[in-house]
Short mmCIF file of C-alpha atoms and ligand atoms in Angstrom, two decimals:
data_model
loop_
_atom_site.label_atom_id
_atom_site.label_comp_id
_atom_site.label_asym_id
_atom_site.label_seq_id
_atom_site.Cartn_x
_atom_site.Cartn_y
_atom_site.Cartn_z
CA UNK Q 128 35.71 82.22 -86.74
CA UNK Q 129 36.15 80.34 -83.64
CA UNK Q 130 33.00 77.89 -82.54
CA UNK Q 131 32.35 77.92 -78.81
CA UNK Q 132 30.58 75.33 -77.13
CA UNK Q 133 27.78 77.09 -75.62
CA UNK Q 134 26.60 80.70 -74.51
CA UNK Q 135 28.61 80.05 -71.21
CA UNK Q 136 31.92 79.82 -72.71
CA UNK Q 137 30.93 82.93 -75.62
CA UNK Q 138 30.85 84.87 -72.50
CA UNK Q 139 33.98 84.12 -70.38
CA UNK Q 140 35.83 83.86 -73.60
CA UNK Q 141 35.26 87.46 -74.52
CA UNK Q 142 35.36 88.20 -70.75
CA UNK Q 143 39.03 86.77 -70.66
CA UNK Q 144 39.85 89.03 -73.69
CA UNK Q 145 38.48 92.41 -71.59
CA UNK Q 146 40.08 91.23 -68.75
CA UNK Q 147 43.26 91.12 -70.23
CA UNK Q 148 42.60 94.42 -72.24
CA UNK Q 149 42.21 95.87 -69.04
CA UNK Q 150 44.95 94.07 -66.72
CA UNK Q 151 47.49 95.05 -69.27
CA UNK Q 152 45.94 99.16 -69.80
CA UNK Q 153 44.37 100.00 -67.20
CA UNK Q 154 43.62 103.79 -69.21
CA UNK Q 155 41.76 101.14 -71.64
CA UNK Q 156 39.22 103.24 -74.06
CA UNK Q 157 36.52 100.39 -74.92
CA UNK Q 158 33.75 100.28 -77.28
CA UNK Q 159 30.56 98.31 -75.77
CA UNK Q 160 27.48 96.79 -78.05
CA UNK Q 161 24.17 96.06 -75.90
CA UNK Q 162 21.46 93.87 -77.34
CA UNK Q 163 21.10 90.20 -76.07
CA UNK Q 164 24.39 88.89 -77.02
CA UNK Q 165 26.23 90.44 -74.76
CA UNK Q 166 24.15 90.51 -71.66
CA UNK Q 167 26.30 87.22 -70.15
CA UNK Q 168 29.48 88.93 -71.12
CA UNK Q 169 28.46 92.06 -68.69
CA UNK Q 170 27.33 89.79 -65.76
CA UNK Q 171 30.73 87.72 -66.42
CA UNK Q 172 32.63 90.95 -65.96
CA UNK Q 173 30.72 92.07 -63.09
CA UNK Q 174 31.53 88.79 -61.21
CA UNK Q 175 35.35 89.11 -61.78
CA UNK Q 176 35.47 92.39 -59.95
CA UNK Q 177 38.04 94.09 -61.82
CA UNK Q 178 39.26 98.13 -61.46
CA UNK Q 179 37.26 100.28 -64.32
CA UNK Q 180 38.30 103.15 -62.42
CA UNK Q 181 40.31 104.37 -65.36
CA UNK Q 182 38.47 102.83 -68.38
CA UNK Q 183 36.74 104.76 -70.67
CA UNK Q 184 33.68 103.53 -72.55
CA UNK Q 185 32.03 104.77 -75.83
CA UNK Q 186 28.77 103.18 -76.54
CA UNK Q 187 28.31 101.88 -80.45
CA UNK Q 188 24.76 102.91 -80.62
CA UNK Q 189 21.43 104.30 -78.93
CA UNK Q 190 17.93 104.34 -80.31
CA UNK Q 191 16.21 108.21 -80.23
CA UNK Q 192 14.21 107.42 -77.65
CA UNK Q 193 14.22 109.39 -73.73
CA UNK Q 194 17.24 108.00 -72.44
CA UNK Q 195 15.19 107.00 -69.05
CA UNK Q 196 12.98 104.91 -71.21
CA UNK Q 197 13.35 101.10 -69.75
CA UNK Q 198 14.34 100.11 -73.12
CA UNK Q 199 16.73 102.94 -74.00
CA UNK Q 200 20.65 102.03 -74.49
CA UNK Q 201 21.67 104.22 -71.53
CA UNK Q 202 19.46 102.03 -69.28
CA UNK Q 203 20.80 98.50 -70.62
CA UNK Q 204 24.20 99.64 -69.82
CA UNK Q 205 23.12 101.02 -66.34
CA UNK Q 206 21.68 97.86 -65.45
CA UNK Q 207 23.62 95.29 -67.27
CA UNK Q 208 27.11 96.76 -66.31
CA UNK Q 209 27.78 100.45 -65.52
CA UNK Q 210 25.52 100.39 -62.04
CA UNK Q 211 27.65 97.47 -61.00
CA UNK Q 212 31.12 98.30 -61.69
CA UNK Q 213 33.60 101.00 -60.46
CA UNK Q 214 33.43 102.84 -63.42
CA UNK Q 215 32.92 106.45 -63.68
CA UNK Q 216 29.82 107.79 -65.10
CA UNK Q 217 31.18 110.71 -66.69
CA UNK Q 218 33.48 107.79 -68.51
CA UNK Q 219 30.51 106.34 -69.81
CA UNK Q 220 29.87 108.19 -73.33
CA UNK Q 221 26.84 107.41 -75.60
CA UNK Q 222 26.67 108.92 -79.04
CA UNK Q 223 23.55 111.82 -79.07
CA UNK Q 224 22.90 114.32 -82.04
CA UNK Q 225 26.38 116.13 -81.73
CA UNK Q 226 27.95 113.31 -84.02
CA UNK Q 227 31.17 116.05 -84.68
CA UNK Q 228 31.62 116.09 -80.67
CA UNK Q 229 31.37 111.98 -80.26
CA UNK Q 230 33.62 111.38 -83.33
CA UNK Q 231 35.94 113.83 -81.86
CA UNK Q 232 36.45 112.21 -78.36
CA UNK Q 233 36.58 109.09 -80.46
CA UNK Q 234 39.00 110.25 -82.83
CA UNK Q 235 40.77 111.41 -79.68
CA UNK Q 236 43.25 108.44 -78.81
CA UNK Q 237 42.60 105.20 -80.51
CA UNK Q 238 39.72 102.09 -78.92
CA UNK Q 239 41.77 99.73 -77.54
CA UNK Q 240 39.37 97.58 -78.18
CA UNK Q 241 35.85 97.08 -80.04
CA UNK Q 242 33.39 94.91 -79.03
CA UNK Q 243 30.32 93.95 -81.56
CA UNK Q 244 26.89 91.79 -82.13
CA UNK Q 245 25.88 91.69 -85.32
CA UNK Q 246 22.07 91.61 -87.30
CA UNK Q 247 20.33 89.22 -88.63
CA UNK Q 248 20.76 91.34 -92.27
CA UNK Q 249 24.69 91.72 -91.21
CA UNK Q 250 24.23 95.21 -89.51
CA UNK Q 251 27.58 96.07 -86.96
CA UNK Q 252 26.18 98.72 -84.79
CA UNK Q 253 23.03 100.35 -86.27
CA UNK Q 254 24.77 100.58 -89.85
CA UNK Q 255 22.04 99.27 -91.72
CA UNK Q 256 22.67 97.40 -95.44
CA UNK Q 257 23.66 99.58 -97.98
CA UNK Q 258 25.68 102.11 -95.16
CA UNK Q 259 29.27 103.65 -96.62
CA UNK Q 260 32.62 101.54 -95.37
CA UNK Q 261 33.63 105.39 -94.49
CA UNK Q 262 30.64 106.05 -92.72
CA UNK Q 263 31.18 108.39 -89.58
CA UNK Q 264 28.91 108.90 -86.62
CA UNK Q 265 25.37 109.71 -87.42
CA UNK Q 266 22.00 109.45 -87.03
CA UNK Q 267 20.19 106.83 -89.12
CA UNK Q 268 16.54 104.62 -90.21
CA UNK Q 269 16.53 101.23 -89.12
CA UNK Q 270 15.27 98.61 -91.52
CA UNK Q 271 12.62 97.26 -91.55
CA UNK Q 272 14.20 94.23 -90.30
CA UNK Q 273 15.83 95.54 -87.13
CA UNK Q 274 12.80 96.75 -86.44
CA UNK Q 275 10.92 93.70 -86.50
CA UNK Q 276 14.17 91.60 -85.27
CA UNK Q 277 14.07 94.11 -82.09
CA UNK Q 278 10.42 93.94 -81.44
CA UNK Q 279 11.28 91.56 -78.80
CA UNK Q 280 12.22 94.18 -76.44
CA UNK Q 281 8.72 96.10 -76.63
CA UNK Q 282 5.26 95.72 -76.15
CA UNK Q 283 4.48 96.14 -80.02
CA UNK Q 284 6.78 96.19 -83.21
CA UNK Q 285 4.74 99.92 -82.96
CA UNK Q 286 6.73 100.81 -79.66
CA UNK Q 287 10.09 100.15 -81.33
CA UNK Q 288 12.22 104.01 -82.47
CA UNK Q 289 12.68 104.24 -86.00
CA UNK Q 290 15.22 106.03 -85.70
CA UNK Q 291 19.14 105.68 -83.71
CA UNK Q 292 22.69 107.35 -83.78
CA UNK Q 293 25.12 105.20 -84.62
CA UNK Q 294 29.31 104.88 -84.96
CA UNK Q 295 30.54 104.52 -88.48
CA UNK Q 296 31.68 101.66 -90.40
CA UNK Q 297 34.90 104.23 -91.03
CA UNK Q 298 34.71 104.63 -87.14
CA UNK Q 299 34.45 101.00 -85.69
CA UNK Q 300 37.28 100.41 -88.06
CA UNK Q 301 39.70 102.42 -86.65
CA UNK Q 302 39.74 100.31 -83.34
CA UNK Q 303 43.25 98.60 -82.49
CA UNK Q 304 41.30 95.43 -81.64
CA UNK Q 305 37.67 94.08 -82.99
CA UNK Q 306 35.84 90.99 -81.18
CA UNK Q 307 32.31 90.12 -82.79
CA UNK Q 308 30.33 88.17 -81.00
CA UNK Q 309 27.30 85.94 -82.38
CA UNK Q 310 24.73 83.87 -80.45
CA UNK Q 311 22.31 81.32 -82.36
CA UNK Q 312 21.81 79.64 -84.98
CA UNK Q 313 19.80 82.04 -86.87
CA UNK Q 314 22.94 83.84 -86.62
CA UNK Q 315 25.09 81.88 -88.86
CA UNK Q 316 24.28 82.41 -91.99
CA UNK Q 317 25.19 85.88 -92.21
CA UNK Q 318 28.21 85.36 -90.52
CA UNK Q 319 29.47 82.53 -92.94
CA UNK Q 320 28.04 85.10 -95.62
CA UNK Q 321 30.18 87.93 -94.00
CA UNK Q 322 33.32 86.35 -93.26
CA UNK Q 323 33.38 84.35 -96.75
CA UNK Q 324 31.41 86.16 -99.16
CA UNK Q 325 32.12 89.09 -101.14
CA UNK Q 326 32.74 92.54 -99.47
CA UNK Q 327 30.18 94.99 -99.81
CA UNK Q 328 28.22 97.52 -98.49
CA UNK Q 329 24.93 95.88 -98.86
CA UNK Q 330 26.85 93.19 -95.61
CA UNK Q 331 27.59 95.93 -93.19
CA UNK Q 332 29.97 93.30 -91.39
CA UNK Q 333 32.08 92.17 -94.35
CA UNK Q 334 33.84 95.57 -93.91
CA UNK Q 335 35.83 93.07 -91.15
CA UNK Q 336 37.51 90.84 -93.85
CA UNK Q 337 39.86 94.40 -94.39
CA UNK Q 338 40.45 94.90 -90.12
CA UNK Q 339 44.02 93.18 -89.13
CA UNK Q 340 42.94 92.49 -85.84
CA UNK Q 341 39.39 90.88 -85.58
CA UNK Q 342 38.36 87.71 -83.84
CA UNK Q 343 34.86 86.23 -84.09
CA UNK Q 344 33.10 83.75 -81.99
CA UNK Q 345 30.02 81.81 -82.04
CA UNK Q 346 27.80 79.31 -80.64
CA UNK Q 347 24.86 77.46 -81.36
C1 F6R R 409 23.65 97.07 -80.45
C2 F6R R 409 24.32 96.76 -81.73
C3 F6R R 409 23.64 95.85 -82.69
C4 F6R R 409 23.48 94.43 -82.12
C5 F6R R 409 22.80 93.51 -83.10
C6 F6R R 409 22.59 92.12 -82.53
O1 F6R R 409 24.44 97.97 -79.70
O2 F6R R 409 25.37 97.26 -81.99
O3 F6R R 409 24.37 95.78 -83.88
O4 F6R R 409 24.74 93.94 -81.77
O5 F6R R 409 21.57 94.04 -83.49
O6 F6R R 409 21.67 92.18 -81.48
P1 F6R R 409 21.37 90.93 -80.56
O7 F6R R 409 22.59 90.71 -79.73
O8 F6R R 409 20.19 91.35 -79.73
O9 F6R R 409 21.10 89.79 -81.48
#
Protein backbone atom coordinates (compact mmCIF):
# COMPACT_ATOMS: atom_id res chain seq x y z
CA UNK A 1 0.00 0.00 0.00
CA UNK A 2 1.37 3.26 -0.91
CA UNK A 3 0.49 6.39 1.63
CA UNK A 4 -0.23 9.62 -0.20
CA UNK A 5 0.00 12.83 1.34
CA UNK A 6 -3.35 14.17 0.94
CA UNK A 7 -6.64 13.76 -1.23
CA UNK A 8 -4.86 16.06 -3.87
CA UNK A 9 -2.12 13.81 -4.67
CA UNK A 10 -4.71 10.32 -4.29
CA UNK A 11 -6.19 11.95 -7.23
CA UNK A 12 -3.43 12.95 -9.73
CA UNK A 13 -1.67 9.83 -8.71
CA UNK A 14 -4.38 7.57 -10.02
CA UNK A 15 -4.99 10.25 -12.72
CA UNK A 16 -1.27 9.74 -13.93
CA UNK A 17 -1.93 5.92 -13.96
CA UNK A 18 -5.27 6.49 -16.47
CA UNK A 19 -3.45 8.80 -18.29
CA UNK A 20 -0.87 6.57 -19.10
CA UNK A 21 -3.39 3.60 -19.55
CA UNK A 22 -4.79 5.63 -22.07
CA UNK A 23 -1.67 7.43 -23.84
CA UNK A 24 -0.22 4.03 -24.34
CA UNK A 25 -4.02 2.18 -25.64
CA UNK A 26 -5.90 4.43 -26.81
CA UNK A 27 -8.81 1.25 -27.49
CA UNK A 28 -8.38 1.18 -23.46
CA UNK A 29 -11.55 -0.91 -21.92
CA UNK A 30 -11.73 0.68 -18.24
CA UNK A 31 -13.64 -0.24 -15.28
CA UNK A 32 -14.89 3.02 -13.23
CA UNK A 33 -16.14 2.95 -9.30
CA UNK A 34 -18.31 6.17 -8.30
CA UNK A 35 -18.89 6.97 -4.66
CA UNK A 36 -16.87 9.87 -3.01
CA UNK A 37 -13.46 8.59 -3.47
CA UNK A 38 -13.18 9.06 -6.73
CA UNK A 39 -14.98 12.25 -7.44
CA UNK A 40 -11.30 14.30 -7.52
CA UNK A 41 -9.93 11.61 -9.72
CA UNK A 42 -12.86 12.45 -12.46
CA UNK A 43 -12.41 16.29 -12.19
CA UNK A 44 -8.45 15.56 -12.42
CA UNK A 45 -9.10 13.76 -15.67
CA UNK A 46 -11.43 16.21 -16.97
CA UNK A 47 -8.81 19.01 -16.54
CA UNK A 48 -6.07 17.08 -18.49
CA UNK A 49 -8.19 16.97 -21.59
CA UNK A 50 -7.22 13.76 -22.94
CA UNK A 51 -8.91 11.72 -26.23
CA UNK A 52 -11.67 9.07 -24.76
CA UNK A 53 -12.82 8.89 -28.16
CA UNK A 54 -11.91 5.23 -28.27
CA UNK A 55 -12.17 4.15 -24.58
CA UNK A 56 -14.60 1.97 -23.46
CA UNK A 57 -16.04 2.08 -19.95
CA UNK A 58 -17.93 -0.60 -17.87
CA UNK A 59 -19.35 0.69 -14.72
CA UNK A 60 -18.65 -1.70 -11.41
CA UNK A 61 -22.02 -1.10 -9.98
CA UNK A 62 -25.54 0.75 -9.98
CA UNK A 63 -28.16 0.81 -7.28
CA UNK A 64 -31.98 -0.37 -8.71
CA UNK A 65 -33.13 2.78 -8.64
CA UNK A 66 -34.61 5.02 -12.12
CA UNK A 67 -31.48 5.69 -13.69
CA UNK A 68 -32.58 9.62 -13.94
CA UNK A 69 -32.80 9.61 -10.22
CA UNK A 70 -30.15 12.48 -8.99
CA UNK A 71 -28.57 9.88 -6.97
CA UNK A 72 -28.52 7.00 -9.46
CA UNK A 73 -24.92 5.69 -10.78
CA UNK A 74 -25.71 6.70 -14.38
CA UNK A 75 -26.10 10.32 -13.17
CA UNK A 76 -22.74 10.45 -11.01
CA UNK A 77 -20.92 9.39 -14.01
CA UNK A 78 -22.82 11.93 -16.28
CA UNK A 79 -21.93 14.65 -14.12
CA UNK A 80 -18.70 13.72 -12.57
CA UNK A 81 -17.03 12.60 -15.93
CA UNK A 82 -18.94 11.26 -18.97
CA UNK A 83 -20.82 14.89 -19.73
CA UNK A 84 -17.37 16.39 -19.75
CA UNK A 85 -15.22 14.24 -21.73
CA UNK A 86 -15.13 13.10 -25.44
CA UNK A 87 -16.29 9.89 -24.72
CA UNK A 88 -18.99 8.14 -26.46
CA UNK A 89 -22.14 7.42 -24.74
CA UNK A 90 -22.89 4.27 -26.30
CA UNK A 91 -19.16 3.40 -24.75
CA UNK A 92 -20.42 4.05 -21.50
CA UNK A 93 -21.90 0.54 -20.20
CA UNK A 94 -23.60 0.11 -16.75
CA UNK A 95 -24.51 -3.33 -15.55
CA UNK A 96 -28.76 -3.67 -15.57
CA UNK A 97 -30.71 -7.04 -14.98
CA UNK A 98 -29.23 -8.84 -18.16
CA UNK A 99 -26.09 -9.89 -15.99
CA UNK A 100 -25.37 -12.83 -19.01
CA UNK A 101 -25.26 -9.76 -21.62
CA UNK A 102 -22.83 -7.39 -19.25
CA UNK A 103 -20.56 -10.36 -18.34
CA UNK A 104 -20.44 -11.13 -21.93
CA UNK A 105 -19.21 -7.70 -23.28
CA UNK A 106 -16.98 -7.96 -20.26
CA UNK A 107 -15.76 -11.27 -20.90
CA UNK A 108 -15.32 -9.87 -24.40
CA UNK A 109 -11.56 -8.61 -24.49
CA UNK A 110 -9.88 -8.22 -21.19
CA UNK A 111 -10.16 -4.47 -18.67
CA UNK A 112 -7.15 -2.93 -19.19
CA UNK A 113 -7.56 -1.61 -16.21
CA UNK A 114 -9.83 -1.67 -12.90
CA UNK A 115 -10.37 1.02 -10.84
CA UNK A 116 -11.95 0.48 -7.10
CA UNK A 117 -13.15 2.22 -3.60
CA UNK A 118 -13.67 0.02 -1.12
CA UNK A 119 -16.43 -0.24 2.16
CA UNK A 120 -16.14 0.42 5.33
CA UNK A 121 -16.99 -3.68 5.95
CA UNK A 122 -14.28 -4.35 2.95
CA UNK A 123 -16.98 -4.47 0.12
CA UNK A 124 -15.12 -3.97 -3.72
CA UNK A 125 -18.01 -2.98 -5.81
CA UNK A 126 -21.38 -3.88 -4.20
CA UNK A 127 -20.00 -7.48 -3.21
CA UNK A 128 -21.15 -7.44 0.17
CA UNK A 129 -19.25 -9.78 3.11
CA UNK A 130 -19.77 -13.21 2.74
CA UNK A 131 -20.01 -12.82 -1.53
CA UNK A 132 -18.18 -15.97 -3.56
CA UNK A 133 -14.33 -15.11 -4.87
CA UNK A 134 -16.09 -16.57 -8.24
CA UNK A 135 -18.90 -14.42 -8.03
CA UNK A 136 -20.16 -13.17 -11.56
CA UNK A 137 -22.38 -10.24 -12.35
CA UNK A 138 -25.55 -10.06 -10.43
CA UNK A 139 -27.98 -8.46 -8.65
CA UNK A 140 -27.56 -8.29 -4.88
CA UNK A 141 -28.86 -6.87 -0.91
CA UNK A 142 -26.75 -4.38 0.49
CA UNK A 143 -25.89 -4.64 4.15
CA UNK A 144 -27.05 -3.11 6.43
CA UNK A 145 -23.96 -1.21 6.66
CA UNK A 146 -23.74 0.18 3.13
CA UNK A 147 -26.86 1.20 3.65
CA UNK A 148 -26.33 3.25 6.55
CA UNK A 149 -22.57 4.12 5.32
CA UNK A 150 -24.43 5.54 2.01
CA UNK A 151 -27.14 7.41 3.73
CA UNK A 152 -25.09 10.39 3.15
CA UNK A 153 -26.19 10.73 -0.31
CA UNK A 154 -30.09 10.86 0.56
CA UNK A 155 -32.51 12.62 2.40
CA UNK A 156 -33.17 9.56 4.83
CA UNK A 157 -31.27 6.15 5.40
CA UNK A 158 -35.24 5.28 4.14
CA UNK A 159 -34.48 6.86 0.59
CA UNK A 160 -31.39 4.66 0.13
CA UNK A 161 -32.19 1.17 -2.69
CA UNK A 162 -31.80 -1.95 -1.02
CA UNK A 163 -31.03 -3.43 -3.66
CA UNK A 164 -27.92 -3.00 -6.76
CA UNK A 165 -26.28 -5.06 -9.67
CA UNK A 166 -22.99 -5.56 -9.22
CA UNK A 167 -19.57 -7.12 -11.12
CA UNK A 168 -18.21 -10.22 -9.53
CA UNK A 169 -15.40 -10.81 -7.32
CA UNK A 170 -14.56 -13.64 -10.26
CA UNK A 171 -15.17 -10.62 -12.66
CA UNK A 172 -13.12 -7.63 -11.18
CA UNK A 173 -10.44 -10.24 -11.00
CA UNK A 174 -9.97 -10.89 -14.35
CA UNK A 175 -8.76 -7.21 -15.04
CA UNK A 176 -5.02 -6.92 -16.43
CA UNK A 177 -4.52 -4.06 -13.96
CA UNK A 178 -6.34 -3.26 -10.38
CA UNK A 179 -5.85 0.30 -8.57
CA UNK A 180 -7.90 0.63 -5.18
CA UNK A 181 -8.25 3.67 -3.97
CA UNK A 182 -9.05 4.65 -0.17
CA UNK A 183 -9.78 8.08 1.36
CA UNK A 184 -9.89 8.58 5.32
CA UNK A 185 -9.05 7.42 8.14
CA UNK A 186 -12.02 5.44 8.90
CA UNK A 187 -10.80 3.71 5.96
CA UNK A 188 -7.77 2.09 7.26
CA UNK A 189 -8.56 -0.42 9.22
CA UNK A 190 -10.09 -2.56 6.76
CA UNK A 191 -7.55 -1.98 4.43
CA UNK A 192 -4.63 -3.03 6.85
CA UNK A 193 -7.23 -5.93 7.66
CA UNK A 194 -7.50 -6.70 3.84
CA UNK A 195 -4.13 -6.42 2.64
CA UNK A 196 -2.60 -8.32 5.84
CA UNK A 197 -5.15 -10.46 7.24
CA UNK A 198 -6.39 -13.70 6.25
CA UNK A 199 -8.22 -14.19 2.86
CA UNK A 200 -11.74 -14.76 3.00
CA UNK A 201 -14.93 -14.21 1.78
CA UNK A 202 -16.36 -12.61 4.79
CA UNK A 203 -13.35 -9.35 3.45
CA UNK A 204 -14.67 -8.95 -0.01
CA UNK A 205 -11.27 -7.06 -0.79
CA UNK A 206 -8.77 -9.64 0.47
CA UNK A 207 -9.64 -11.51 -2.80
CA UNK A 208 -6.66 -8.76 -3.99
CA UNK A 209 -3.80 -10.47 -2.00
CA UNK A 210 -4.26 -13.40 -5.11
CA UNK A 211 -4.37 -10.38 -8.23
CA UNK A 212 -0.59 -9.99 -9.72
CA UNK A 213 -1.15 -6.62 -10.64
CA UNK A 214 -2.83 -4.43 -7.89
CA UNK A 215 -1.67 -1.17 -6.43
CA UNK A 216 -3.38 0.53 -3.48
CA UNK A 217 -3.24 4.02 -2.26
CA UNK A 218 -4.34 5.96 0.63
CA UNK A 219 -4.50 9.04 2.53
CA UNK A 220 -5.51 10.34 5.66
C1 LIG B 1 -19.11 2.18 -5.97
C2 LIG B 1 -18.33 1.07 -5.40
C3 LIG B 1 -18.21 0.96 -3.93
C4 LIG B 1 -17.45 2.14 -3.33
C5 LIG B 1 -17.32 2.02 -1.82
C6 LIG B 1 -16.62 3.22 -1.21
O1 LIG B 1 -19.13 2.10 -7.38
O2 LIG B 1 -17.83 0.26 -6.13
O3 LIG B 1 -17.55 -0.22 -3.59
O4 LIG B 1 -16.19 2.22 -3.92
O5 LIG B 1 -18.58 1.87 -1.24
O6 LIG B 1 -17.42 4.35 -1.35
P1 LIG B 1 -16.89 5.79 -0.97
O7 LIG B 1 -15.86 6.15 -2.00
O8 LIG B 1 -18.11 6.67 -1.07
O9 LIG B 1 -16.31 5.68 0.40
Amino acid sequence: MKVLKNYKELSSTVADIVEYQIQDEPLSRLVLPTGSTPIGLYQELVNRELDWSHVITFNLDVYIMNPNHPQSYQTFMKKNLFNRINIYPSNCNFPDRNVEVYEQKLKGTPIDLCILGIGSNGHIAFNEPGSKFDSRTRVVDLSEQTIEDNSRFFDSVDDVPKQAITMGLGTIMESKKIVLMANGKHKLNILNIAINGEQTESVPASILQSHKNVEIYYCD
